[in-house]
mmCIF file of C-alpha atoms in Angstrom:
data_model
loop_
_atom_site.group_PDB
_atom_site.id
_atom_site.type_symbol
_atom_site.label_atom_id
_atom_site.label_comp_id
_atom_site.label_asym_id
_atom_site.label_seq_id
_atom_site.Cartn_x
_atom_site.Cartn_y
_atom_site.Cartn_z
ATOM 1 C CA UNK H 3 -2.328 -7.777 -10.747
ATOM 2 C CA UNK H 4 -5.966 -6.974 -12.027
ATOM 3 C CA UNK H 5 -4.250 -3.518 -13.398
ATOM 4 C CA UNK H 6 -2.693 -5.458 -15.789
ATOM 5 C CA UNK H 7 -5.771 -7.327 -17.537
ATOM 6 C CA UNK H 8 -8.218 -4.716 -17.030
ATOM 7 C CA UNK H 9 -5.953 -1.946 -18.575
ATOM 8 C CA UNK H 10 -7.559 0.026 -15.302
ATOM 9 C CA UNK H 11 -4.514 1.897 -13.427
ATOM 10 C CA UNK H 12 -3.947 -0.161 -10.504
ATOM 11 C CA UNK H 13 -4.244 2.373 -7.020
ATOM 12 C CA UNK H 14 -1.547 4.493 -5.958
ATOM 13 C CA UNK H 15 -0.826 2.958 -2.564
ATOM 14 C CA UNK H 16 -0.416 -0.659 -4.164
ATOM 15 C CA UNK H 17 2.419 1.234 -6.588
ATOM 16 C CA UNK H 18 4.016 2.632 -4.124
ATOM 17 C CA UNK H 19 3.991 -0.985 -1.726
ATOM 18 C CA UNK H 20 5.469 -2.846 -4.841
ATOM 19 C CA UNK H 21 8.326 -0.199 -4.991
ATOM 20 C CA UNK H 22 8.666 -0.340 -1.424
ATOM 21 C CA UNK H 23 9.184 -4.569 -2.057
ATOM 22 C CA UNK H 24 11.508 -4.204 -4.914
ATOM 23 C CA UNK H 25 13.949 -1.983 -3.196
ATOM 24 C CA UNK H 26 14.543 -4.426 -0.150
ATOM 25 C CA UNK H 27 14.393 -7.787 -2.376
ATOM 26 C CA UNK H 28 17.386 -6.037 -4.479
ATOM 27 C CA UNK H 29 19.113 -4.448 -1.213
ATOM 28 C CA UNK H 30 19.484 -8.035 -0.184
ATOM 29 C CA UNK H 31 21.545 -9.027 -3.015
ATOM 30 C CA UNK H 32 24.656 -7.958 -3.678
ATOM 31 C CA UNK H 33 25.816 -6.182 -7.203
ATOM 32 C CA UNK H 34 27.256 -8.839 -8.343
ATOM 33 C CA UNK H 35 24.553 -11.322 -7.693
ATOM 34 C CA UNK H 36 26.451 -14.511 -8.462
ATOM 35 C CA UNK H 37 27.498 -14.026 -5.060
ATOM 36 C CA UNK H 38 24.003 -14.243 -3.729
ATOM 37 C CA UNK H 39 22.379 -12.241 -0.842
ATOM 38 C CA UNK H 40 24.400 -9.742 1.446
ATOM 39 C CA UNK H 41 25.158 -11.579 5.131
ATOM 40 C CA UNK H 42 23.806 -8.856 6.318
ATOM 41 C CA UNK H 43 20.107 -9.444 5.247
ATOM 42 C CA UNK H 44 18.502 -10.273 7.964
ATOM 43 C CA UNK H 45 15.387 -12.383 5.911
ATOM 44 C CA UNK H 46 16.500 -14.979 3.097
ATOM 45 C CA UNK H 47 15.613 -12.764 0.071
ATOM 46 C CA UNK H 48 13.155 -14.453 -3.032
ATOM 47 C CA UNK H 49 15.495 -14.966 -5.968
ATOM 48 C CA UNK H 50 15.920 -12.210 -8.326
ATOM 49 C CA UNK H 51 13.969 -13.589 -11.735
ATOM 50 C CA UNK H 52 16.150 -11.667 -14.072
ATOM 51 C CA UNK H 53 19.133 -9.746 -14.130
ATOM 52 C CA UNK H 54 21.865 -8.649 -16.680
ATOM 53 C CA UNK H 55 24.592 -6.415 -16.534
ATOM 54 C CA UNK H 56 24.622 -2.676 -18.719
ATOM 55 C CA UNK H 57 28.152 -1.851 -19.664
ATOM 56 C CA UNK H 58 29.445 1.343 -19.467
ATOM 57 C CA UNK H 59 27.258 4.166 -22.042
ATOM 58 C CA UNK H 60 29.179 6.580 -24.786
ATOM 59 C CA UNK H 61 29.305 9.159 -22.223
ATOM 60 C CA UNK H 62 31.741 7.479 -20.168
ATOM 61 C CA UNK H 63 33.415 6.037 -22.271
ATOM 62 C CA UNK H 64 34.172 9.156 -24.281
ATOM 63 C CA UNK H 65 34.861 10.868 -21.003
ATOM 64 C CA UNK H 66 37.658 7.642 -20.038
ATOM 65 C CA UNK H 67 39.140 8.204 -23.330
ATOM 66 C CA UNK H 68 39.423 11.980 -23.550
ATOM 67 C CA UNK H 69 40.708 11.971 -19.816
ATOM 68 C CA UNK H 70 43.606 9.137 -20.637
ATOM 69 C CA UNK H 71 44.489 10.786 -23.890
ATOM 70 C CA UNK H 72 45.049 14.794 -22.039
ATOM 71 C CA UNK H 73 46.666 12.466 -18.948
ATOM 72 C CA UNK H 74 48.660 10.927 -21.268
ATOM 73 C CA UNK H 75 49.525 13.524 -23.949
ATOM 74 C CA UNK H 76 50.236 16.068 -20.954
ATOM 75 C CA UNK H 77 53.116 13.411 -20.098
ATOM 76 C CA UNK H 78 54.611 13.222 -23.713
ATOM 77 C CA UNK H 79 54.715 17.033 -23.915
ATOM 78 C CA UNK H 80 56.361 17.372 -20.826
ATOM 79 C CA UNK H 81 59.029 14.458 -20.391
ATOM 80 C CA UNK H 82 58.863 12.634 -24.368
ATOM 81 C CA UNK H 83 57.881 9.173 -24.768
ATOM 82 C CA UNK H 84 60.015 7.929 -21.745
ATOM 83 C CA UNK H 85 57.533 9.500 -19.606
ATOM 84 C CA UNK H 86 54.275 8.031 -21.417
ATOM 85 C CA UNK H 87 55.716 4.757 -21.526
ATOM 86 C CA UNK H 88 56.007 5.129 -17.655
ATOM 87 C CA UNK H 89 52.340 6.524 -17.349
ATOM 88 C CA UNK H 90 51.133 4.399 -19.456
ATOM 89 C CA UNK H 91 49.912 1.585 -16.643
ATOM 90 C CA UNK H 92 48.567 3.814 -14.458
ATOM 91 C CA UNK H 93 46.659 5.313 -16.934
ATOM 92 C CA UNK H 94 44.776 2.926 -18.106
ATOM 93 C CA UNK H 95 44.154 0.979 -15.211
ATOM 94 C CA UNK H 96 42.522 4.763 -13.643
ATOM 95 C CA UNK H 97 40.340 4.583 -16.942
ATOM 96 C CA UNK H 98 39.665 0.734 -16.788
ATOM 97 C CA UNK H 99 38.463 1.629 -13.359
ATOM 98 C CA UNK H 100 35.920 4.590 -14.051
ATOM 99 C CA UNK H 101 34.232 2.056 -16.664
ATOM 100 C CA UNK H 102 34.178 -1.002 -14.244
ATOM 101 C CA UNK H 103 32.372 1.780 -11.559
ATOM 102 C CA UNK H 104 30.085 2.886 -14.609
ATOM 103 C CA UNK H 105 28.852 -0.585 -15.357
ATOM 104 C CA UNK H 106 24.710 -1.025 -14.075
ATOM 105 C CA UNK H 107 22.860 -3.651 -13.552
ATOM 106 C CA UNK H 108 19.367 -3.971 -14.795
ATOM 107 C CA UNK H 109 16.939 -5.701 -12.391
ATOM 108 C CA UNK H 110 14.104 -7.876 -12.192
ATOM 109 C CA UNK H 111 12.311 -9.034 -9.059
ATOM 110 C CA UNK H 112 9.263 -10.633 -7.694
ATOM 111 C CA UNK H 113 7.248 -6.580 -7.911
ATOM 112 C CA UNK H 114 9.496 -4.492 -10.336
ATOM 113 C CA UNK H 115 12.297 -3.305 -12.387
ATOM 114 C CA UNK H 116 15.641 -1.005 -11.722
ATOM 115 C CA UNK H 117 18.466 -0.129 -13.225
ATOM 116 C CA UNK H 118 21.007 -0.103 -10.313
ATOM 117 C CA UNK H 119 24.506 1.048 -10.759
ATOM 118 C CA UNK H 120 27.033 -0.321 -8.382
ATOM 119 C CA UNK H 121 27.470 0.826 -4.725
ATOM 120 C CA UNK H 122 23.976 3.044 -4.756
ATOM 121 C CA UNK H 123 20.732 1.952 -3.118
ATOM 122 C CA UNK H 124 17.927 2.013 -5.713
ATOM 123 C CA UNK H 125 15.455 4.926 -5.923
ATOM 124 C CA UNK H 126 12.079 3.838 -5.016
ATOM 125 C CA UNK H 127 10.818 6.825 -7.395
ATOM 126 C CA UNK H 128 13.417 5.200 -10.572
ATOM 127 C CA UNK H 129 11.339 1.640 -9.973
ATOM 128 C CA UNK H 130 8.733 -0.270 -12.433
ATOM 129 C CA UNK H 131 5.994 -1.750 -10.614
ATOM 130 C CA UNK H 132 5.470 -5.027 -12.915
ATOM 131 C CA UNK H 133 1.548 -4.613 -12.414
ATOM 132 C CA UNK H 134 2.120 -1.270 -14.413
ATOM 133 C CA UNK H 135 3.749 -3.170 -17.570
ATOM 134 C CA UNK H 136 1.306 -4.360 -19.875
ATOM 135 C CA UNK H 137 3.498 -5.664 -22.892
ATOM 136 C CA UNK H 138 6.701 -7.082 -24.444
ATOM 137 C CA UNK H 139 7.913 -7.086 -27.699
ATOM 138 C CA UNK H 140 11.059 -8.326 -29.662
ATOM 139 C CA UNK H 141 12.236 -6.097 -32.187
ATOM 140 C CA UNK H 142 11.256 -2.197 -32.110
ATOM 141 C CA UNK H 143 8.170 -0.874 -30.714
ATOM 142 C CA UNK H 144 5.338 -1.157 -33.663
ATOM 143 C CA UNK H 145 3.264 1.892 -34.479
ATOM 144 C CA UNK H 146 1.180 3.058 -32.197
ATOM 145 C CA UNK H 147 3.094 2.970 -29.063
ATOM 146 C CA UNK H 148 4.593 5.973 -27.253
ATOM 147 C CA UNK H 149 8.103 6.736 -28.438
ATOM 148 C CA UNK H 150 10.487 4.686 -26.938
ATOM 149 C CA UNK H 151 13.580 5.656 -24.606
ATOM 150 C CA UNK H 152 16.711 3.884 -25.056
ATOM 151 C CA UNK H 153 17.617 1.919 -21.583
ATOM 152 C CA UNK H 154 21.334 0.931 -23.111
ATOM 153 C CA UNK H 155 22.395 0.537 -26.507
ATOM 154 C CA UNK H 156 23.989 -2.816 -28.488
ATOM 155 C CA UNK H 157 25.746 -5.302 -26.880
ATOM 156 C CA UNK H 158 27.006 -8.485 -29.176
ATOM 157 C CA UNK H 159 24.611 -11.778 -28.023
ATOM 158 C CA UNK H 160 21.543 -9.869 -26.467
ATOM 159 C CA UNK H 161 17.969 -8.949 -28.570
ATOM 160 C CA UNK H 162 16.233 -5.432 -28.162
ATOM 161 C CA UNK H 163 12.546 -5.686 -26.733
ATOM 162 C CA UNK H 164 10.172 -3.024 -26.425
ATOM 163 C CA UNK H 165 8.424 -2.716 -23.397
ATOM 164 C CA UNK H 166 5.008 -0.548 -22.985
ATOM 165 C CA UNK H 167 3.946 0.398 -19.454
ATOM 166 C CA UNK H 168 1.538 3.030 -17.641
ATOM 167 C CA UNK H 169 2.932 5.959 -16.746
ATOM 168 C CA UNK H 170 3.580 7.630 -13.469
ATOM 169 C CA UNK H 171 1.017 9.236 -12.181
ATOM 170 C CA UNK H 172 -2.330 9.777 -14.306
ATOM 171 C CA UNK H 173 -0.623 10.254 -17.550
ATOM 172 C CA UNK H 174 -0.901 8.284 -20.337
ATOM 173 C CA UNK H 175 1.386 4.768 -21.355
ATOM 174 C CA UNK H 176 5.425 5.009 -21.934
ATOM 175 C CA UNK H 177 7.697 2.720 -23.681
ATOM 176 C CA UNK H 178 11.093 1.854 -23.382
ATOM 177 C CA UNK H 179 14.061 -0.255 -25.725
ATOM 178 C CA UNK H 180 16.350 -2.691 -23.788
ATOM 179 C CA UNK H 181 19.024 -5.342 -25.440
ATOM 180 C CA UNK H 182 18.471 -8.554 -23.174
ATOM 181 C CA UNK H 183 20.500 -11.416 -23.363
ATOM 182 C CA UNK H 184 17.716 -14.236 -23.108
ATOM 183 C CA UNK H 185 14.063 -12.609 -24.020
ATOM 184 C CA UNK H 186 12.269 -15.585 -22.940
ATOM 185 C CA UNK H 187 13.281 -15.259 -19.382
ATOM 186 C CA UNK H 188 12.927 -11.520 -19.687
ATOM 187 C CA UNK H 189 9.375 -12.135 -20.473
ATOM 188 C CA UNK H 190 8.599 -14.997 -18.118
ATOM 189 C CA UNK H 191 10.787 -12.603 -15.351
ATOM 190 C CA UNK H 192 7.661 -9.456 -16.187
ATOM 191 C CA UNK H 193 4.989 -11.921 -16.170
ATOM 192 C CA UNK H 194 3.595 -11.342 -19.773
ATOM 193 C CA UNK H 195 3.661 -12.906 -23.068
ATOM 194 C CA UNK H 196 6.561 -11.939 -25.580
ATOM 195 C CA UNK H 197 5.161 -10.626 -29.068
ATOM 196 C CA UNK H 198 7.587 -11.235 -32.101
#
């Protein structure tokens, strides 16, 4: 991890082998990880060091909503409230579904960071080598950094933290928000110190 301390950009072969070892420690686990790794892993996997669930974003949630409501208002102009009242159920169990299947996961392990959604292999290309992350904050990013991207929005118990890491390939540094539900761990799980 000399990248890190140096500031120097760490060669793109090692990048690319750190991807490479994210992507099989997660495809050992399943997506819900309580359940620990898949039988069919073939090697006992390292522990994940930090995971945490992303619920469903706006956009799917309006998209649930809007769905149900035409599903359901197509029923009440066609048969009256009898009909909707019989609907009803299926409805909202179809919607409850789409959000359950829209859930991620956002993942820590021994080489990087993904955000995984549920019954997908991660990207290689969508992973965060932790040698290219060089700090954590609580709070918003302070002046100075690169504007931030929003990796999900408020959840009730969890803290935003900034992170600022090197971009891919020979451009400059990138930053990006995340609400995390314990931002020690979080911290401890990247392998730097947390700023407040």
């Amino acid at each position: 991890m000399a990248g890190r301390r140096s500031g120097t950009r760490p060669p793109q072969a090692t990048v690319a082998r750190e991807r490479r070892l994210h992507v099989e420690q997660t495809r050992a686990f399943r997506f819900v990880v309580g359940w620990g790794p898949k039988r069919s892993a073939t090697v006992v996997p390292s522990p994940l060091r930090y995971w945490q669930y992303r619920p469903a974003g706006p956009t799917a949630i309006g998209f649930v909503v809007l769905v149900v409501g035409l599903w359901l208002g197509a029923f009440a102009w066609v048969g009256g409230w009898p009909e909707v009242r019989g609907e009803l159920p299926l409805a909202l169990a179809a919607g409850i579904t789409v959000l359950v299947l829209s859930t991620g996961r956002f993942t820590v392990s021994a080489h990087g960071m993904s955000f995984d959604v549920a019954a997908t292999r991660p990207d290689p290309t969508r992973v965060l080598p932790l040698l290219l992350v060089r700090e954590a904050r609580v709070g918003r990013p302070p002046e100075g950094w690169p504007t931030p991207k929003r990796r999900g929005g408020w959840w009730p118990g969890r803290t935003r933290v900034a992170v600022r890491h090197l971009a891919e390939g020979e451009g400059d540094e990138q930053a990006f928000t995340l609400w995390v539900r314990d931002p020690e761990a979080f911290s401890a799980a990247l392998g730097v110190p947390l700023d407040r």
